[in-house]
Amino acid sequence: MRRAVCPGSFDPVTNGHVDVITRVAALYDELVVAVLVNPGKAGLFTVDERMELLREAVAELPNVVVDSFSGLLVDYCRSHDIPVVVKGLRAVGDFEYELQMAQMNRELAGVETLFVPTAPQVGHLSSSLVKQIATFGGDVSRLVPEGVLDRLLAKREAS
Ligand code: PNS
């Protein structure tokens, strides 16, 4: 079985992530979307919430599995028998850091990284910008899946 992993913080998942996940899922038998558990960094959404939002967003993609991981990505890959990491690249700004991580992951464990250019319509999206805009009452309805929009609005009302 050909498997790959798309790792990330996904706090929260955006339409940019969904674009990459959808296109990569079409290339593999199974695609694991893995949410990083980072105890040192509290997000807007808990890891369980992020996974739930991801599951809703990819509900129509039968070969996509949502999971979480802590520690090194290469250890997750090794223990789940996944040889390939796939990352979306928005612009050159992403490239330098992503290249460094890709080279390190290959050195550490022989895990390969493939890069997918995001669709131009979503190339400007990031979870951080979405959170910032939503916090100050801006309209993010075209930037995130419906479930995420509902949860962002609920969080705003609660605060
Ligand atoms: O969505 P993000 O925050 O850009 O995702 C970054 C992520 C989770 C892919 C990256 O931080 C990662 O792989 N973290 C796990 C820890 C690890 O393996 N670090 C060494 C990288 S060479």
Coordinates of N, CA and C and ligand atoms in Angstrom, one line a residue:
M1 N 0.8 -1.2 0.0 CA 0.0 0.0 0.0 C 0.9 1.3 0.0
R2 N 0.6 2.2 -0.9 CA 1.3 3.4 -0.9 C 0.7 4.5 0.0
R3 N 1.6 4.8 1.0 CA 1.0 5.7 2.1 C 1.9 7.0 2.2
A4 N 1.3 8.1 2.5 CA 2.1 9.3 2.8 C 1.5 10.0 4.0
V5 N 2.2 11.0 4.5 CA 1.7 11.8 5.6 C 1.8 13.2 5.3
C6 N 0.7 14.0 5.7 CA 0.7 15.4 5.6 C 0.7 15.9 7.1
P7 N 1.9 16.3 7.6 CA 1.9 16.8 9.0 C 1.7 18.3 9.1
G8 N 1.3 18.7 10.3 CA 1.1 20.2 10.5 C 0.4 20.5 11.8
S9 N 0.3 21.8 12.1 CA -0.4 22.2 13.3 C -1.9 22.2 13.1
F10 N -2.3 22.6 11.9 CA -3.7 22.7 11.6 C -4.6 23.4 12.7
D11 N -4.1 24.6 13.0 CA -4.8 25.3 14.1 C -5.4 26.6 13.6
P12 N -6.5 26.5 12.8 CA -7.3 25.4 12.4 C -6.9 25.1 10.9
V13 N -7.6 24.0 10.4 CA -7.4 23.6 9.0 C -8.1 24.7 8.2
T14 N -7.4 25.1 7.0 CA -7.9 26.1 6.1 C -8.2 25.5 4.8
N15 N -8.8 26.3 3.9 CA -9.1 25.8 2.5 C -7.8 25.5 1.8
G16 N -6.7 26.1 2.2 CA -5.4 25.8 1.6 C -4.9 24.4 2.0
H17 N -5.1 24.0 3.2 CA -4.8 22.6 3.6 C -5.7 21.7 2.9
V18 N -7.0 22.0 2.8 CA -7.9 21.0 2.1 C -7.5 20.9 0.7
D19 N -7.1 21.9 0.0 CA -6.6 21.8 -1.4 C -5.5 20.8 -1.5
V20 N -4.5 21.0 -0.7 CA -3.3 20.1 -0.7 C -3.7 18.7 -0.4
I21 N -4.5 18.5 0.7 CA -4.9 17.1 1.1 C -5.6 16.4 0.0
T22 N -6.6 17.2 -0.6 CA -7.4 16.6 -1.7 C -6.5 16.1 -2.8
R23 N -5.6 16.9 -3.2 CA -4.8 16.6 -4.4 C -3.8 15.4 -4.1
V24 N -3.3 15.5 -2.9 CA -2.3 14.4 -2.5 C -3.0 13.1 -2.3
A25 N -4.2 13.1 -1.7 CA -5.0 11.9 -1.5 C -5.3 11.2 -2.8
A26 N -5.3 11.9 -3.9 CA -5.6 11.3 -5.2 C -4.4 10.5 -5.7
L27 N -3.2 10.8 -5.1 CA -2.0 10.1 -5.6 C -1.6 8.9 -4.8
Y28 N -2.2 8.7 -3.6 CA -1.8 7.6 -2.7 C -3.0 6.7 -2.3
D29 N -2.6 5.5 -1.9 CA -3.7 4.6 -1.4 C -4.3 5.2 -0.1
E30 N -3.4 5.6 0.7 CA -3.8 6.2 2.0 C -3.0 7.4 2.4
L31 N -3.7 8.5 2.8 CA -3.0 9.7 3.2 C -3.3 9.9 4.7
V32 N -2.3 10.0 5.5 CA -2.5 10.3 6.9 C -2.3 11.8 7.1
V33 N -3.3 12.5 7.7 CA -3.1 13.9 8.1 C -2.8 13.9 9.6
A34 N -1.6 14.3 9.9 CA -1.1 14.1 11.3 C -1.0 15.5 12.0
V35 N -1.7 15.7 13.1 CA -1.6 16.9 13.8 C -0.6 16.8 14.9
L36 N 0.3 17.8 14.9 CA 1.4 17.8 15.9 C 0.9 18.2 17.3
V37 N 1.2 17.4 18.3 CA 0.9 17.7 19.7 C 2.1 18.5 20.2
N38 N 1.9 19.7 20.5 CA 3.0 20.5 21.0 C 2.7 21.1 22.3
P39 N 3.2 20.4 23.4 CA 2.8 20.8 24.8 C 3.3 22.2 25.1
G40 N 4.3 22.7 24.4 CA 4.9 24.0 24.7 C 4.1 25.1 24.1
K41 N 3.1 24.8 23.2 CA 2.5 25.9 22.5 C 1.0 25.7 22.5
A42 N 0.3 26.5 23.3 CA -1.2 26.3 23.3 C -1.8 27.0 22.1
G43 N -2.6 26.3 21.4 CA -3.2 26.8 20.2 C -4.6 27.4 20.5
L44 N -5.2 27.9 19.5 CA -6.6 28.4 19.6 C -7.5 27.2 19.9
F45 N -7.3 26.1 19.1 CA -8.1 24.9 19.2 C -7.2 23.8 19.9
T46 N -7.9 23.0 20.7 CA -7.1 21.8 21.2 C -6.8 20.8 20.1
V47 N -5.9 19.9 20.4 CA -5.6 18.9 19.3 C -6.8 18.1 18.9
D48 N -7.6 17.8 19.9 CA -8.9 17.0 19.6 C -9.8 17.8 18.8
E49 N -9.9 19.1 19.0 CA -10.8 19.9 18.2 C -10.3 20.0 16.8
R50 N -8.9 20.2 16.7 CA -8.3 20.3 15.3 C -8.6 19.0 14.5
M51 N -8.5 17.9 15.2 CA -8.7 16.6 14.5 C -10.1 16.5 14.1
E52 N -11.0 16.9 15.0 CA -12.5 16.8 14.6 C -12.8 17.7 13.4
L53 N -12.2 18.9 13.4 CA -12.4 19.8 12.3 C -11.9 19.3 11.0
L54 N -10.7 18.6 11.1 CA -10.1 18.0 10.0 C -11.0 16.9 9.4
R55 N -11.4 16.1 10.4 CA -12.3 14.9 9.9 C -13.5 15.4 9.2
E56 N -14.1 16.5 9.7 CA -15.3 17.0 9.0 C -14.9 17.5 7.6
A57 N -13.7 18.2 7.5 CA -13.3 18.8 6.3 C -12.9 17.8 5.2
V58 N -12.5 16.6 5.6 CA -12.1 15.6 4.7 C -13.1 14.4 4.6
A59 N -14.2 14.6 5.1 CA -15.2 13.6 5.2 C -15.5 12.9 3.9
E60 N -15.4 13.6 2.8 CA -15.7 13.1 1.5 C -14.5 12.3 0.8
L61 N -13.4 12.3 1.6 CA -12.2 11.6 1.0 C -11.9 10.3 1.8
P62 N -12.4 9.2 1.2 CA -12.4 7.9 2.0 C -11.0 7.4 2.3
N63 N -9.9 7.8 1.6 CA -8.6 7.3 1.9 C -7.8 8.2 2.8
V64 N -8.4 9.2 3.4 CA -7.7 10.1 4.3 C -8.0 9.7 5.7
V65 N -6.9 9.6 6.5 CA -7.0 9.2 7.9 C -6.5 10.4 8.7
V66 N -7.2 10.8 9.8 CA -6.7 11.9 10.6 C -6.1 11.3 11.9
D67 N -4.9 11.8 12.3 CA -4.3 11.2 13.5 C -3.5 12.4 14.2
S68 N -2.9 12.1 15.3 CA -2.0 13.1 15.9 C -0.7 12.4 16.3
F69 N 0.3 13.3 16.5 CA 1.6 12.7 16.9 C 2.3 13.7 17.8
S70 N 3.2 13.2 18.6 CA 4.1 14.1 19.4 C 5.5 13.6 19.1
G71 N 6.5 14.4 19.4 CA 7.9 14.0 19.2 C 8.3 14.2 17.7
L72 N 9.2 13.4 17.3 CA 9.8 13.6 15.9 C 8.8 13.0 14.9
L73 N 8.7 13.8 13.8 CA 7.9 13.3 12.7 C 8.5 12.0 12.1
V74 N 9.8 11.9 12.1 CA 10.4 10.7 11.5 C 10.1 9.4 12.3
D75 N 10.0 9.6 13.6 CA 9.6 8.5 14.5 C 8.2 8.0 14.2
Y76 N 7.3 9.0 14.0 CA 5.9 8.7 13.6 C 5.9 7.9 12.3
C77 N 6.7 8.4 11.3 CA 6.8 7.8 10.0 C 7.3 6.3 10.1
R78 N 8.3 6.2 10.9 CA 8.9 4.8 11.1 C 7.9 3.9 11.7
S79 N 7.2 4.3 12.8 CA 6.3 3.4 13.5 C 5.0 3.2 12.7
H80 N 4.7 4.0 11.8 CA 3.5 3.8 11.0 C 3.8 3.3 9.5
D81 N 5.1 3.0 9.3 CA 5.5 2.5 8.0 C 5.2 3.5 6.9
I82 N 5.5 4.7 7.1 CA 5.2 5.7 6.1 C 6.5 6.3 5.5
P83 N 6.8 6.1 4.2 CA 8.1 6.6 3.7 C 8.1 8.0 3.2
V84 N 7.0 8.6 3.1 CA 6.9 9.9 2.4 C 6.1 11.0 3.2
V85 N 6.7 12.1 3.3 CA 6.0 13.3 3.9 C 5.7 14.2 2.7
V86 N 4.4 14.7 2.7 CA 4.1 15.6 1.6 C 3.7 17.0 2.2
K87 N 4.2 18.0 1.7 CA 4.0 19.4 2.2 C 3.5 20.3 1.1
G88 N 2.6 21.2 1.5 CA 2.2 22.2 0.5 C 3.2 23.4 0.6
L89 N 3.5 23.9 -0.6 CA 4.4 25.1 -0.6 C 3.6 26.3 -1.1
R90 N 3.5 27.4 -0.3 CA 2.7 28.5 -0.8 C 3.6 29.5 -1.6
A91 N 4.7 29.8 -1.1 CA 5.6 30.8 -1.8 C 7.0 30.5 -1.4
V92 N 8.0 31.3 -2.0 CA 9.4 31.1 -1.7 C 9.7 31.2 -0.2
G93 N 8.9 32.0 0.5 CA 9.1 32.2 1.9 C 9.0 30.9 2.7
D94 N 8.2 30.0 2.2 CA 8.1 28.7 2.9 C 9.3 27.8 2.6
F95 N 9.9 28.1 1.5 CA 10.8 27.0 1.0 C 12.1 26.8 1.8
E96 N 12.7 27.8 2.3 CA 14.0 27.7 3.0 C 13.8 26.7 4.2
Y97 N 12.8 27.0 5.1 CA 12.6 26.2 6.3 C 12.2 24.8 5.9
E98 N 11.3 24.7 4.9 CA 10.8 23.4 4.5 C 11.9 22.5 4.0
L99 N 12.8 23.2 3.2 CA 13.9 22.4 2.6 C 14.9 21.9 3.7
Q100 N 15.1 22.8 4.7 CA 16.0 22.4 5.8 C 15.4 21.1 6.6
M101 N 14.1 21.2 6.8 CA 13.4 20.1 7.5 C 13.4 18.8 6.7
A102 N 13.2 19.0 5.4 CA 13.2 17.8 4.5 C 14.5 17.2 4.5
Q103 N 15.6 18.0 4.4 CA 16.9 17.4 4.3 C 17.3 16.7 5.7
M104 N 16.8 17.3 6.8 CA 17.1 16.7 8.1 C 16.3 15.4 8.3
N105 N 15.1 15.4 7.9 CA 14.3 14.2 8.0 C 14.8 13.0 7.2
R106 N 15.4 13.4 6.0 CA 16.0 12.4 5.2 C 17.3 11.8 5.9
E107 N 18.1 12.8 6.4 CA 19.3 12.4 7.1 C 19.0 11.5 8.3
L108 N 18.0 11.9 9.1 CA 17.6 11.2 10.3 C 17.1 9.8 10.1
A109 N 16.3 9.6 9.0 CA 15.6 8.3 8.9 C 15.4 7.9 7.5
G110 N 15.9 8.6 6.5 CA 15.7 8.3 5.1 C 14.3 8.6 4.6
V111 N 13.5 9.4 5.4 CA 12.2 9.7 5.0 C 12.2 10.8 3.9
E112 N 11.6 10.6 2.8 CA 11.6 11.6 1.7 C 10.5 12.6 1.9
T113 N 10.7 13.8 1.4 CA 9.6 14.8 1.4 C 9.3 15.3 0.0
L114 N 8.0 15.3 -0.3 CA 7.6 15.9 -1.6 C 6.9 17.1 -1.4
F115 N 7.1 18.1 -2.3 CA 6.4 19.4 -2.1 C 5.3 19.6 -3.2
V116 N 4.2 20.1 -2.8 CA 3.1 20.3 -3.7 C 2.8 21.8 -3.7
P117 N 2.9 22.5 -4.9 CA 2.6 23.9 -4.9 C 1.1 24.1 -4.6
T118 N 0.7 25.0 -3.7 CA -0.7 25.2 -3.4 C -1.3 25.9 -4.6
A119 N -2.6 25.7 -4.8 CA -3.4 26.4 -5.8 C -3.2 27.9 -5.6
P120 N -3.1 28.7 -6.7 CA -2.9 30.1 -6.5 C -4.0 30.8 -5.7
Q121 N -5.2 30.3 -5.8 CA -6.3 30.9 -5.1 C -6.2 30.8 -3.6
V122 N -5.4 29.9 -3.1 CA -5.3 29.7 -1.7 C -3.8 29.9 -1.2
G123 N -3.0 30.5 -2.1 CA -1.6 30.6 -1.8 C -1.3 31.6 -0.7
H124 N -2.3 32.5 -0.4 CA -2.0 33.5 0.6 C -2.6 33.1 2.0
L125 N -3.2 31.9 2.1 CA -3.8 31.5 3.3 C -2.9 31.0 4.4
S126 N -3.1 31.3 5.6 CA -2.4 30.6 6.7 C -3.3 30.6 7.9
S127 N -3.1 29.6 8.7 CA -4.0 29.5 9.9 C -3.8 30.7 10.8
S128 N -2.6 31.2 10.9 CA -2.4 32.4 11.8 C -3.2 33.6 11.3
L129 N -3.1 33.8 10.0 CA -3.9 35.0 9.5 C -5.4 34.8 9.7
V130 N -5.8 33.6 9.4 CA -7.3 33.3 9.6 C -7.7 33.6 11.0
K131 N -6.9 33.2 12.0 CA -7.2 33.4 13.4 C -7.2 34.9 13.7
Q132 N -6.2 35.6 13.2 CA -6.1 37.0 13.5 C -7.3 37.8 12.9
I133 N -7.7 37.4 11.7 CA -8.8 38.1 11.0 C -10.1 37.8 11.7
A134 N -10.3 36.5 12.1 CA -11.5 36.1 12.8 C -11.6 36.8 14.1
T135 N -10.5 36.9 14.8 CA -10.5 37.5 16.2 C -11.0 38.9 16.1
F136 N -10.6 39.6 15.1 CA -11.0 41.0 15.0 C -12.3 41.2 14.2
G137 N -13.0 40.2 14.0 CA -14.4 40.3 13.4 C -14.4 40.3 11.8
G138 N -13.2 40.0 11.2 CA -13.2 40.0 9.8 C -13.9 38.7 9.2
D139 N -14.1 38.8 7.9 CA -14.9 37.7 7.3 C -13.9 36.7 6.7
V140 N -13.9 35.5 7.3 CA -13.1 34.4 6.8 C -13.9 33.3 6.2
S141 N -15.1 33.6 5.8 CA -16.0 32.5 5.3 C -15.5 31.9 4.0
R142 N -14.7 32.6 3.2 CA -14.2 32.0 2.0 C -12.8 31.3 2.2
L143 N -12.3 31.4 3.4 CA -11.0 30.9 3.7 C -10.9 29.6 4.4
V144 N -12.0 29.2 5.0 CA -12.0 27.9 5.8 C -13.2 27.1 5.5
P145 N -13.1 25.8 5.8 CA -14.3 25.0 5.7 C -15.4 25.4 6.6
E146 N -16.7 25.1 6.3 CA -17.8 25.6 7.0 C -17.8 25.3 8.6
G147 N -17.4 24.1 8.9 CA -17.3 23.7 10.3 C -16.3 24.6 11.1
V148 N -15.2 24.9 10.4 CA -14.2 25.8 11.1 C -14.8 27.2 11.3
L149 N -15.5 27.6 10.3 CA -16.1 29.0 10.4 C -17.0 29.0 11.6
D150 N -17.9 28.0 11.7 CA -18.8 27.9 12.9 C -18.1 28.0 14.2
R151 N -17.0 27.2 14.3 CA -16.3 27.1 15.5 C -15.5 28.4 15.8
L152 N -15.0 29.1 14.8 CA -14.3 30.4 15.0 C -15.3 31.4 15.5
L153 N -16.5 31.4 14.9 CA -17.6 32.4 15.3 C -18.0 32.1 16.8
A154 N -18.1 30.8 17.1 CA -18.5 30.4 18.5 C -17.4 30.9 19.5
K155 N -16.2 30.7 19.1 CA -15.1 31.1 20.0 C -15.1 32.6 20.2
R156 N -15.4 33.3 19.1 CA -15.4 34.8 19.2 C -16.5 35.3 20.1
E157 N -17.7 34.6 20.0 CA -18.8 35.0 20.8 C -18.5 34.7 22.3
A158 N -17.8 33.6 22.5 CA -17.5 33.2 23.9 C -16.5 34.1 24.6
S159 N -15.7 34.8 23.8 CA -14.6 35.6 24.4 C -15.0 37.0 24.7
Ligands
PNS1 O1 1.9 23.5 10.3 P1 3.3 23.7 10.7 O2 3.3 24.2 12.1 O3 4.1 24.4 9.8 O4 3.9 22.2 10.9 C1 5.2 22.0 11.2 C2 5.5 20.5 11.5 C3 4.5 19.9 12.5 C4 5.4 19.7 10.2 C5 7.0 20.4 12.1 O5 7.1 21.3 13.1 C6 7.3 19.0 12.6 O6 7.5 18.1 11.8 N1 7.4 18.9 13.9 C7 7.7 17.6 14.6 C8 9.0 17.6 15.3 C9 10.1 17.3 14.4 O7 10.1 16.2 13.8 N2 11.1 18.2 14.3 C10 12.3 18.0 13.5 C11 12.1 18.5 12.1 S1 13.5 18.3 11.1

